Amino acid sequence: MPVISQQPPSIEVKQALGGKETPSLMSQSPMATEDSVENINKEKLANIKRMMRTYVDGALREKDQGNLTRYNELVSLLMTDPSSEEAPPLVKLYTWVVVLSESVSSLDKTCAALVDALLHIDWATRDNTFASTFIQFLQNLVSAHSFYTRAVIDSLIGGLHYRLRMPSHAKVPRSAVYDRTHEALRSVLRIIPTAVDLLYTSVVNRVPHLRHNSAVQATYISNILRILEYMPHLQRQILALCIQQMVKIDSHIQIELDELEEDVDFETYDLSLDGDYESDASDDETDDENNFSDDEFDEEDEDEPVEKKTSESRQVRFIKSMVRKLDAMMVLVLRYLSNYAINATSEERSHMYKTLLNLFDQQIVMTLKSRYTQFLLFYFSSLEVNVFPEHFIKHLFDSMNDTSRPGIIRIACAAYISSYVARAKVLDSDGVQSAMNTLCNWCYAYLDQLDDAMLRPDPIKHDMFYAVMQAIMYIFCFRWRDLVMQDNDFDAQEDDDEESQSNAPENDALDKVPMIVIGNGTRKWCRGLRNIGVLLQSKLNPLKVCSPMVVQQFAKIASETDLVYVHAMLENNKNVYISGVTAGASDGSRGKHILATVQSFFPFDPYNLKSSQHFIHDIYFEWIADDDDEDEDESSDDENESDEEEQAMEQGLSAMSISPVAPQFMSLS
């Protein structure tokens, strides 16, 4: 590639090119000071064009002969900052683009420096005539020389990033700049359809670093999703990039929140692509976000606690900044999915669902620190209520039972089942009962295959059993009303009770002391719950190992609804010690790791991202406190204290997280 001369252009060259040091030419060409080529006199423009063609043709001819003087000076002037006094006037810039577009066949590989200089022109901010002329130049360039396609596409993808400041010469807002860039991309890809791989590579390479603010993140997500309008076969790859970026940010939010003692109120963030955003906290005194080091975002350190290098107030601002990023990105992706579903056929919606499910398996379920990104699938599954929810639950059951998968992933799938069934409002009573029956039957079968020597509480050996038992109790707390069967349905299943009983373990799996009392039958429960006492009273003692918050709330509701009474066993468990389970244990054993995972992972906890919340609100089952069976007499101090405890438990189930776990216990390693 020719080396660009470092010496400034000569006076003669500047006079020929219309530079600032050409008073005679400038006085003869008043249109050179115009800020829009649409206002230029056509006759005078034609004269300038003839002069520039002579100069450009001569520069290219001399370059081929080994004299690079005029060629390098042309490149140098094209690369000049538009705000500089040395920058060529707009009319000269426009004329060069026109001339070189018509002489594009001469721009072989030896002209790479000149082409690169042309691609650096800030064309998309200019008037319509300039922009359309430049797009025509790009089309001519890739048509004549396909080897420039990579550089052209990379330049255009760079134009899809957020522009912190629009230049003073800009004739259009940011949104119009992006419109023009997409128009150019679309036209280039129509000419070179095989450039789709180059397009995707450039999109990947241009993904913003996590430290960049919400405007940068959201603008890029918005623009790469828009690429799917004319490159739909990149749908999976583009969505994968979006989800990958969102999971990273989502996980960092969780790590920071786990370290922070105070609660953080999330804020609404309405992003306008035409607005000016110097930082996420534009109303703050400083741009704190951009002062964080790259080390805090290194992927290899994501499972380690972030060092507290800042004050707590700054950490809160950092968390809010990350939340705004994720919220803005969730709005954009959810909006894309919503618009896609409206205009798609049933077959296309099914394809999108399978794409999201595949990305869920590859990126989301692999981390236990994601709190919001999984709601993309939660939302999309609600768009085909008779197909997607049932399939999603079945998929999770299949993954949970796949012994070739890591144990921590199987546990995560159990948590996803419980959280989805508990929270998905689109799931009807039949769906809730089916999931509960499957979970209970899994536990009955698990106990049945254990011999007496293995019937000991052990959070390591029986981690899956405890995860599934917690799922059963968690679902019951939220959806017990859906687990009560109508008389007709109950009578139709009575003949199946013997089969259900046959799945239960032998009596030696039960404690000899009757600590659990079966309810009095005031309600007719679904099949899986009819022998629930067998599971709760087994020697594996799930009531001791599972989340205390879930267990206590289950005990309360199970008693009030006459399912079972487990308070005696809970009282007895206060004197029971199980390694890794006793409160206050400080060892870092795998047992504690598994226990923390079982107790603390509720992937569809309440959705608190304010701007995107409206997508989830109507399909989300909120916690309902049941006061129907409460005693109305609250006069005594004891009763008031009891009410406060119950309220605390109910708040725990409806809160953002039941029991936040330290990040080192959420590792997949």
XYZ file of C-alpha atoms in Angstrom:
669
model
C 0.000 0.000 0.000
C 1.452 3.441 -0.893
C 2.719 5.484 2.007
C 0.900 8.779 2.443
C 3.202 11.763 2.340
C 3.517 13.559 5.654
C 4.388 16.940 4.083
C 1.507 19.441 3.749
C -0.066 19.940 0.325
C 1.553 22.564 -1.866
C -0.108 25.950 -2.469
C -0.645 24.986 -6.100
C -2.366 21.723 -5.160
C -4.582 23.463 -2.629
C -5.551 25.996 -5.236
C -6.498 23.210 -7.629
C -8.469 21.357 -4.950
C -10.225 24.394 -3.516
C -8.436 24.413 -0.152
C -8.592 27.249 2.365
C -5.391 28.816 1.019
C -6.858 29.538 -2.430
C -8.362 33.017 -2.172
C -8.468 33.489 -5.943
C -10.313 30.210 -6.538
C -12.600 30.771 -3.565
C -13.522 34.229 -4.827
C -14.268 32.762 -8.238
C -16.329 29.930 -6.700
C -18.710 31.384 -4.097
C -20.568 28.095 -3.984
C -17.552 26.606 -2.221
C -18.741 28.182 0.988
C -22.237 26.719 0.699
C -23.205 24.165 3.358
C -25.470 22.129 1.068
C -24.781 20.864 -2.432
C -28.507 21.120 -3.114
C -28.062 24.904 -3.176
C -25.180 24.887 -5.654
C -25.688 26.323 -9.148
C -25.656 23.368 -11.558
C -23.531 25.139 -14.165
C -20.887 26.121 -11.656
C -20.996 22.611 -10.192
C -20.332 21.201 -13.665
C -17.307 23.474 -14.031
C -15.905 22.330 -10.684
C -16.523 18.727 -11.696
C -14.531 19.084 -14.942
C -11.617 20.636 -13.050
C -11.658 17.920 -10.390
C -11.852 15.136 -12.976
C -8.735 16.496 -14.639
C -6.928 16.613 -11.316
C -8.055 13.128 -10.110
C -7.270 11.455 -13.442
C -3.843 13.074 -13.416
C -3.168 12.031 -9.797
C -4.077 8.390 -10.526
C -2.031 8.376 -13.736
C 1.030 9.830 -11.973
C 0.613 7.271 -9.164
C 0.803 4.440 -11.675
C 3.997 6.026 -13.011
C 5.521 6.142 -9.534
C 4.861 9.778 -8.649
C 2.676 9.759 -5.526
C 2.717 13.478 -4.751
C -0.720 14.485 -5.971
C -2.269 11.111 -5.007
C -1.045 11.380 -1.402
C -2.168 15.011 -1.168
C -5.648 14.003 -2.302
C -5.752 11.247 0.312
C -4.487 13.643 2.970
C -7.173 16.221 2.226
C -9.941 13.587 2.222
C -8.780 12.461 5.670
C -8.775 15.997 7.096
C -11.084 16.582 10.041
C -14.191 18.394 8.690
C -14.002 20.871 11.568
C -10.431 21.829 10.680
C -9.622 25.028 8.790
C -7.682 22.846 6.349
C -10.778 20.794 5.478
C -11.932 21.052 1.865
C -15.288 22.782 1.286
C -18.381 20.656 0.946
C -18.718 21.226 -2.787
C -15.180 19.944 -3.394
C -15.821 16.896 -1.225
C -19.010 16.183 -3.109
C -17.324 16.637 -6.475
C -14.551 14.182 -5.608
C -17.133 11.560 -4.650
C -18.940 12.090 -7.973
C -15.747 11.946 -10.024
C -14.339 8.902 -8.241
C -17.697 7.138 -8.487
C -17.595 7.598 -12.254
C -13.929 6.504 -12.345
C -14.359 3.582 -9.981
C -12.808 1.110 -12.420
C -9.462 2.855 -11.831
C -9.582 2.207 -8.073
C -7.742 -1.109 -8.063
C -5.970 -2.591 -5.039
C -3.154 -0.055 -5.305
C -5.728 2.643 -4.453
C -6.638 1.120 -1.078
C -5.474 4.223 0.804
C -7.667 6.463 -1.330
C -10.696 4.192 -0.878
C -10.093 4.102 2.860
C -10.006 7.914 2.930
C -13.295 8.051 1.016
C -14.916 5.610 3.455
C -13.969 7.946 6.312
C -16.067 10.776 4.878
C -18.935 11.644 7.224
C -21.440 11.332 4.390
C -24.554 10.261 6.326
C -24.848 13.595 8.166
C -24.878 15.646 4.968
C -27.825 16.700 2.834
C -29.881 14.231 0.796
C -28.030 14.818 -2.473
C -24.637 14.170 -0.906
C -25.876 11.053 0.928
C -27.527 9.498 -2.114
C -24.446 10.238 -4.230
C -22.186 8.548 -1.707
C -24.422 5.459 -1.553
C -24.200 5.292 -5.345
C -20.414 5.460 -5.057
C -20.438 2.486 -2.647
C -22.598 0.497 -5.036
C -20.306 1.261 -7.952
C -17.225 0.417 -5.893
C -18.324 -3.074 -4.784
C -19.735 -3.805 -8.249
C -16.390 -3.039 -9.868
C -14.128 -4.434 -7.144
C -15.617 -7.031 -4.775
C -12.392 -7.062 -2.724
C -13.461 -3.711 -1.253
C -16.700 -5.216 0.111
C -15.214 -6.044 3.515
C -13.958 -2.472 4.020
C -17.263 -0.993 2.884
C -19.353 -3.182 5.181
C -17.070 -2.605 8.141
C -17.318 1.137 7.587
C -21.109 0.984 7.434
C -21.427 -1.163 10.568
C -19.231 1.386 12.332
C -21.824 3.973 11.337
C -24.461 2.100 13.346
C -22.807 3.018 16.651
C -24.128 5.805 18.837
C -22.611 9.182 18.002
C -21.883 11.100 21.170
C -21.903 14.436 19.374
C -23.322 15.317 15.988
C -21.056 17.574 13.878
C -21.956 21.206 13.362
C -22.467 20.581 9.656
C -25.082 17.833 10.257
C -28.284 18.292 8.259
C -30.213 15.402 9.842
C -30.679 13.883 13.322
C -29.048 10.654 14.457
C -32.044 8.518 13.523
C -31.798 9.674 9.904
C -28.064 8.888 9.897
C -28.908 5.298 10.886
C -31.670 5.159 8.238
C -29.182 6.136 5.553
C -26.582 3.684 6.800
C -29.094 0.842 6.631
C -30.081 1.936 3.141
C -26.438 1.748 2.098
C -25.973 -1.662 3.720
C -29.085 -3.019 2.079
C -27.992 -1.796 -1.345
C -24.483 -3.253 -1.001
C -25.863 -6.627 0.112
C -28.257 -6.687 -2.837
C -25.264 -6.351 -5.154
C -23.023 -8.781 -3.208
C -25.409 -11.235 -1.485
C -22.508 -13.508 -0.553
C -21.215 -10.753 1.769
C -23.511 -11.896 4.574
C -20.614 -13.613 6.380
C -18.564 -10.418 6.162
C -21.552 -8.543 7.576
C -21.909 -10.844 10.561
C -18.165 -10.812 11.285
C -18.195 -7.029 11.306
C -21.261 -6.937 13.577
C -19.508 -9.227 16.062
C -16.305 -7.212 15.996
C -18.190 -3.976 16.638
C -20.161 -5.102 19.712
C -19.647 -2.379 22.359
C -17.680 -3.102 25.510
C -19.821 -3.526 28.602
C -18.442 -0.343 30.131
C -20.024 1.795 27.416
C -23.195 3.566 28.440
C -26.829 2.742 27.759
C -27.072 4.941 24.678
C -24.172 3.067 23.072
C -25.509 -0.369 24.040
C -29.115 0.306 23.056
C -28.282 2.062 19.786
C -26.186 -0.864 18.627
C -28.779 -3.447 19.673
C -31.492 -1.452 17.935
C -29.495 -1.217 14.735
C -28.355 -4.829 14.506
C -31.939 -5.980 15.111
C -32.963 -3.718 12.258
C -30.525 -5.549 9.995
C -32.876 -8.527 10.293
C -35.446 -6.625 8.229
C -33.339 -7.239 5.122
C -31.140 -10.110 6.349
C -33.699 -12.373 8.121
C -31.525 -15.493 7.823
C -29.152 -13.896 10.372
C -31.913 -13.933 12.960
C -30.429 -16.598 15.201
C -26.906 -15.163 15.093
C -28.031 -11.604 15.827
C -30.317 -12.689 18.677
C -27.471 -14.781 20.081
C -25.239 -11.688 20.135
C -27.935 -9.647 21.860
C -28.588 -12.299 24.497
C -24.890 -12.862 25.095
C -24.397 -9.155 25.790
C -27.484 -9.012 28.002
C -26.487 -12.061 30.063
C -23.091 -10.499 30.768
C -24.664 -7.279 32.008
C -27.395 -9.189 33.868
C -24.802 -11.273 35.699
C -22.769 -8.229 36.731
C -25.883 -6.629 38.193
C -26.455 -9.719 40.344
C -22.847 -9.811 41.539
C -22.974 -6.148 42.532
C -26.342 -6.504 44.265
C -25.093 -9.502 46.241
C -22.234 -7.397 47.568
C -24.340 -4.359 48.368
C -26.116 -4.257 51.699
C -28.744 -1.654 50.802
C -31.612 -2.053 48.352
C -31.392 -0.308 45.003
C -34.435 1.321 43.444
C -34.466 0.750 39.708
C -35.391 3.723 37.553
C -37.259 4.197 34.308
C -34.963 4.864 31.379
C -36.532 6.140 28.165
C -33.960 6.155 25.400
C -34.331 8.382 22.360
C -31.851 7.691 19.593
C -31.878 11.412 18.779
C -31.086 12.449 22.353
C -27.704 13.446 23.740
C -26.319 11.043 26.337
C -22.821 11.732 27.508
C -23.188 9.080 30.198
C -25.826 6.884 31.769
C -26.027 9.282 34.694
C -26.336 12.441 32.661
C -27.829 14.161 35.668
C -24.898 13.160 37.860
C -21.845 15.321 38.363
C -19.458 12.910 36.691
C -19.505 9.987 34.356
C -18.685 7.387 36.989
C -19.368 4.485 34.686
C -16.526 5.228 32.316
C -13.998 5.309 35.170
C -14.278 1.600 35.925
C -11.373 -0.525 34.800
C -11.605 -3.173 32.115
C -10.665 -5.809 34.690
C -14.077 -5.484 36.279
C -15.634 -6.788 33.081
C -13.181 -9.532 32.126
C -15.084 -12.709 31.349
C -12.611 -14.927 33.130
C -13.264 -12.996 36.340
C -17.055 -13.008 36.144
C -17.433 -15.637 38.869
C -15.276 -13.694 41.309
C -16.602 -10.889 43.484
C -15.822 -7.454 42.074
C -13.399 -5.618 44.336
C -14.897 -2.687 46.166
C -12.766 0.033 44.665
C -15.372 2.722 45.097
C -17.599 4.134 47.757
C -20.985 2.498 48.276
C -22.803 5.471 46.770
C -20.712 5.159 43.621
C -21.423 1.446 43.544
C -25.143 2.186 43.663
C -24.774 4.537 40.695
C -22.816 1.862 38.868
C -25.577 -0.701 39.487
C -28.215 1.741 38.269
C -26.128 2.375 35.185
C -25.931 -1.365 34.434
C -29.664 -1.744 35.096
C -30.461 1.035 32.640
C -28.357 -0.702 30.017
C -30.142 -4.005 30.495
C -33.572 -2.383 30.684
C -33.047 -0.499 27.425
C -31.805 -3.659 25.717
C -34.734 -5.704 27.050
C -37.171 -3.112 25.683
C -35.617 -3.370 22.237
C -35.462 -7.167 22.045
C -38.951 -7.647 23.541
C -40.317 -5.069 21.107
C -38.655 -6.922 18.245
C -40.148 -10.231 19.380
C -43.569 -8.666 19.779
C -43.551 -7.097 16.310
C -42.178 -10.282 14.810
C -44.930 -12.398 16.359
C -47.663 -10.055 15.137
C -46.544 -10.309 11.517
C -45.349 -13.925 11.540
C -47.154 -17.091 10.553
C -47.662 -19.868 13.071
C -44.746 -21.740 11.531
C -42.497 -18.684 11.807
C -43.472 -18.132 15.438
C -42.659 -21.752 16.139
C -39.254 -21.301 14.503
C -38.578 -18.218 16.627
C -39.594 -20.093 19.782
C -37.189 -22.911 18.956
C -34.445 -20.359 18.296
C -34.988 -18.746 21.702
C -35.129 -22.149 23.376
C -31.835 -23.112 21.769
C -30.227 -19.866 22.940
C -31.689 -20.478 26.386
C -29.890 -23.835 26.521
C -26.627 -22.435 25.218
C -26.364 -19.158 27.106
C -28.997 -18.506 29.773
C -29.419 -21.751 31.699
C -25.634 -22.034 31.884
C -25.448 -19.183 34.374
C -27.290 -18.960 37.662
C -26.651 -15.235 37.882
C -29.025 -14.152 35.125
C -32.136 -12.552 36.567
C -33.948 -10.925 33.660
C -32.685 -12.163 30.293
C -34.660 -15.412 30.638
C -37.867 -13.375 30.528
C -37.408 -13.177 26.744
C -38.464 -16.818 26.557
C -41.048 -16.309 29.323
C -42.641 -13.595 27.189
C -42.476 -15.373 23.841
C -43.882 -18.607 25.257
C -47.039 -16.663 26.161
C -47.741 -15.890 22.503
C -48.883 -19.462 21.738
C -50.547 -20.457 25.004
C -51.714 -23.843 23.763
C -48.286 -24.931 22.546
C -45.231 -23.121 23.883
C -45.749 -23.289 27.693
C -46.366 -27.031 27.681
C -43.404 -27.609 25.383
C -41.119 -25.422 27.500
C -41.956 -27.357 30.666
C -41.455 -30.682 28.886
C -38.102 -29.458 27.575
C -37.047 -28.518 31.096
C -38.121 -31.927 32.420
C -36.121 -33.653 29.689
C -33.051 -31.566 30.539
C -33.541 -32.216 34.252
C -33.578 -35.968 33.611
C -30.590 -35.925 31.254
C -27.857 -37.506 33.380
C -25.226 -36.560 30.808
C -25.648 -32.894 31.730
C -23.807 -31.323 34.696
C -25.663 -31.677 37.970
C -25.826 -27.931 38.497
C -27.615 -27.503 35.151
C -30.125 -30.208 36.033
C -30.804 -28.433 39.331
C -31.217 -25.161 37.454
C -33.799 -26.824 35.202
C -35.778 -27.927 38.255
C -35.684 -24.338 39.493
C -36.856 -23.097 36.105
C -39.764 -25.559 36.176
C -40.890 -24.407 39.607
C -40.465 -20.719 38.860
C -42.156 -20.915 35.457
C -45.124 -22.953 36.665
C -45.516 -20.654 39.663
C -45.302 -17.417 37.687
C -46.646 -18.051 34.165
C -50.202 -16.744 34.214
C -50.845 -18.303 30.802
C -50.507 -21.770 32.340
C -53.968 -23.103 33.202
C -54.946 -25.538 35.972
C -54.362 -28.594 33.778
C -50.850 -27.422 33.006
C -50.069 -26.709 36.668
C -51.443 -30.089 37.762
C -49.550 -31.927 35.048
C -46.271 -30.343 36.135
C -46.961 -31.062 39.803
C -47.833 -34.701 39.088
C -44.635 -35.176 37.102
C -42.492 -33.633 39.850
C -44.117 -35.715 42.587
C -43.858 -38.932 40.588
C -40.165 -38.200 40.012
C -39.628 -37.974 43.775
C -41.661 -41.131 44.478
C -39.584 -43.028 41.938
C -36.352 -41.583 43.348
C -37.132 -42.767 46.873
C -38.276 -46.143 45.612
C -34.903 -46.910 44.026
C -32.923 -46.144 47.204
C -31.982 -48.862 49.663
C -32.180 -48.275 53.399
C -28.458 -47.460 53.691
C -28.860 -44.534 51.330
C -31.861 -43.038 53.101
C -29.893 -40.379 54.926
C -30.057 -36.601 54.480
C -27.206 -35.576 52.179
C -27.285 -32.369 50.116
C -24.508 -33.729 47.873
C -25.789 -37.198 47.020
C -29.437 -36.221 46.834
C -29.130 -32.707 45.429
C -31.641 -33.375 42.639
C -34.208 -34.751 45.076
C -34.026 -31.618 47.208
C -34.234 -29.384 44.141
C -37.372 -31.169 42.939
C -38.922 -31.190 46.411
C -38.349 -27.465 46.737
C -39.980 -27.045 43.306
C -43.040 -28.940 44.566
C -43.369 -26.773 47.669
C -42.695 -23.551 45.781
C -45.341 -24.277 43.135
C -47.837 -25.225 45.837
C -47.322 -21.906 47.614
C -48.187 -19.952 44.468
C -50.669 -22.160 42.607
C -52.399 -24.295 45.221
C -55.787 -23.093 43.952
C -55.002 -24.647 40.557
C -54.012 -27.926 42.233
C -57.520 -28.474 43.633
C -59.469 -30.706 41.290
C -63.105 -30.413 40.316
C -65.354 -33.273 41.395
C -65.718 -34.755 37.909
C -61.984 -34.736 37.289
C -61.299 -36.162 40.732
C -63.759 -39.030 40.347
C -62.258 -39.921 36.984
C -58.833 -40.315 38.617
C -59.863 -42.199 41.747
C -59.296 -45.523 40.015
C -55.689 -44.472 39.374
C -54.864 -44.002 43.046
C -53.625 -47.564 43.436
C -51.146 -47.019 40.624
C -49.957 -43.834 42.300
C -49.589 -45.681 45.601
C -47.483 -48.343 43.924
C -44.920 -45.678 43.054
C -44.429 -44.796 46.702
C -41.484 -46.304 48.624
C -41.890 -48.963 51.246
C -42.737 -47.983 54.811
C -39.105 -48.274 55.896
C -38.480 -45.050 54.003
C -40.563 -43.202 56.562
C -39.630 -42.053 60.007
C -41.173 -44.308 62.645
C -42.447 -41.330 64.661
C -45.476 -39.801 62.903
C -44.414 -36.196 62.586
C -46.759 -35.298 59.695
C -50.532 -35.373 59.750
C -52.497 -35.736 56.536
C -55.297 -33.202 56.041
C -58.938 -33.976 56.602
C -59.862 -34.103 52.935
C -61.814 -30.869 52.671
C -60.220 -30.376 49.243
C -59.595 -32.889 46.474
C -56.010 -32.500 45.360
C -54.394 -33.547 42.111
C -52.958 -37.028 41.990
C -49.351 -36.154 42.727
C -50.174 -34.501 46.053
C -52.296 -37.321 47.483
C -49.246 -39.047 49.004
C -47.196 -35.924 49.632
C -46.640 -37.001 53.243
C -44.468 -39.865 51.986
C -42.083 -37.389 50.411
C -42.068 -34.847 53.206
C -41.569 -37.453 55.938
C -38.904 -39.472 54.155
C -35.590 -39.918 55.911
C -33.976 -37.584 53.382
C -35.773 -34.853 55.363
C -36.402 -32.260 52.615
C -38.062 -29.947 55.131
C -34.661 -29.500 56.756
C -32.580 -29.070 53.604
C -34.762 -26.927 51.325
C -35.052 -23.152 51.617
C -36.372 -22.248 55.102
C -38.458 -19.450 53.593
C -40.126 -21.814 51.120
C -40.580 -24.533 53.739
C -42.172 -22.164 56.257
C -44.558 -20.704 53.706
C -45.428 -24.182 52.444
C -46.126 -25.341 55.998
C -48.423 -22.374 56.582
C -50.439 -22.767 53.371
C -50.494 -26.577 53.507
C -51.977 -26.348 56.999
C -54.548 -23.697 56.062
C -55.672 -25.686 53.025
C -55.771 -29.035 54.866
C -53.174 -30.680 52.657
C -50.762 -31.720 55.434
C -49.631 -30.470 58.840
C -45.864 -30.421 59.155
C -45.308 -28.046 62.083
C -44.381 -30.855 64.460
C -41.618 -32.001 62.140
C -40.380 -28.440 61.677
C -40.141 -28.106 65.425
C -38.302 -31.403 65.665
C -35.918 -30.322 62.873
C -34.651 -27.486 65.047
C -32.644 -30.102 66.922
C -31.466 -31.943 63.805
C -27.975 -31.303 62.446
C -27.090 -32.051 58.821
C -23.594 -31.303 57.547
C -23.578 -28.217 55.348
C -27.176 -27.344 56.240
C -26.949 -25.867 59.708
C -27.288 -22.099 59.631
C -24.007 -20.274 60.025
C -21.847 -22.933 58.405
C -18.808 -21.204 56.983
C -17.106 -23.944 55.003
C -16.844 -23.652 51.246
C -17.705 -27.286 50.581
C -19.552 -28.518 47.559
C -22.405 -29.450 49.883
C -22.887 -25.832 50.810
C -22.546 -24.894 47.155
C -25.369 -27.241 46.145
C -27.476 -26.212 49.114
C -27.104 -22.525 48.276
C -28.133 -23.259 44.707
C -31.187 -25.242 45.770
C -32.291 -22.638 48.254
C -31.671 -19.429 46.372
C -32.263 -19.758 42.637
C -35.690 -18.546 41.516
C -35.183 -17.518 37.870
C -38.569 -15.876 37.354
C -38.635 -13.744 40.463
C -40.485 -10.424 40.095
C -39.494 -8.367 37.069
C -38.279 -4.970 38.260
C -36.920 -3.346 35.104
C -39.228 -0.366 34.820
C -39.105 0.497 31.113
C -39.627 -3.056 29.863
C -41.916 -4.205 32.669
C -45.105 -3.658 30.689
C -44.249 -6.593 28.417
C -44.336 -8.954 31.414
C -46.966 -7.488 33.713
C -50.098 -9.037 32.188
C -48.652 -12.551 31.841
C -47.009 -12.711 35.265
C -48.576 -14.356 38.319
C -47.947 -12.171 41.357
C -47.853 -13.543 44.871
C -51.328 -13.634 46.409
C -51.489 -13.522 50.189
C -54.359 -15.737 51.306
C -56.132 -14.247 54.312
C -59.373 -16.187 53.954
C -58.610 -18.548 56.788
C -56.974 -16.030 59.088
C -58.464 -15.443 62.520
C -59.943 -11.977 62.743
C -58.997 -11.534 66.381
C -55.651 -9.724 66.401
C -55.864 -8.178 69.811
C -53.171 -10.091 71.632
C -49.460 -9.350 71.324
C -48.755 -12.980 70.420
C -51.146 -12.838 67.502
C -49.657 -9.571 66.281
C -46.195 -11.076 66.422
C -47.385 -14.120 64.508
C -48.961 -11.918 61.846
C -45.684 -10.037 61.445
C -43.804 -13.302 60.926
C -46.316 -14.488 58.338
C -46.151 -11.142 56.574
C -42.372 -11.408 56.437
C -42.626 -14.844 54.845
C -45.146 -13.608 52.288
C -42.947 -10.641 51.460
C -40.077 -13.059 51.006
C -41.942 -14.968 48.313
C -43.019 -11.815 46.522
C -39.675 -10.054 46.810
C -37.006 -9.831 44.128
C -35.048 -12.706 45.607
C -35.867 -15.004 48.465
C -32.343 -15.563 49.633
C -29.537 -13.891 47.699
C -26.513 -16.136 47.522
C -22.898 -15.084 47.463
C -21.543 -15.234 43.902
C -18.893 -17.828 44.700
C -21.693 -20.304 45.436
C -23.332 -19.668 42.083
C -20.346 -20.788 40.035
C -20.784 -23.515 37.464
C -17.285 -24.811 38.005
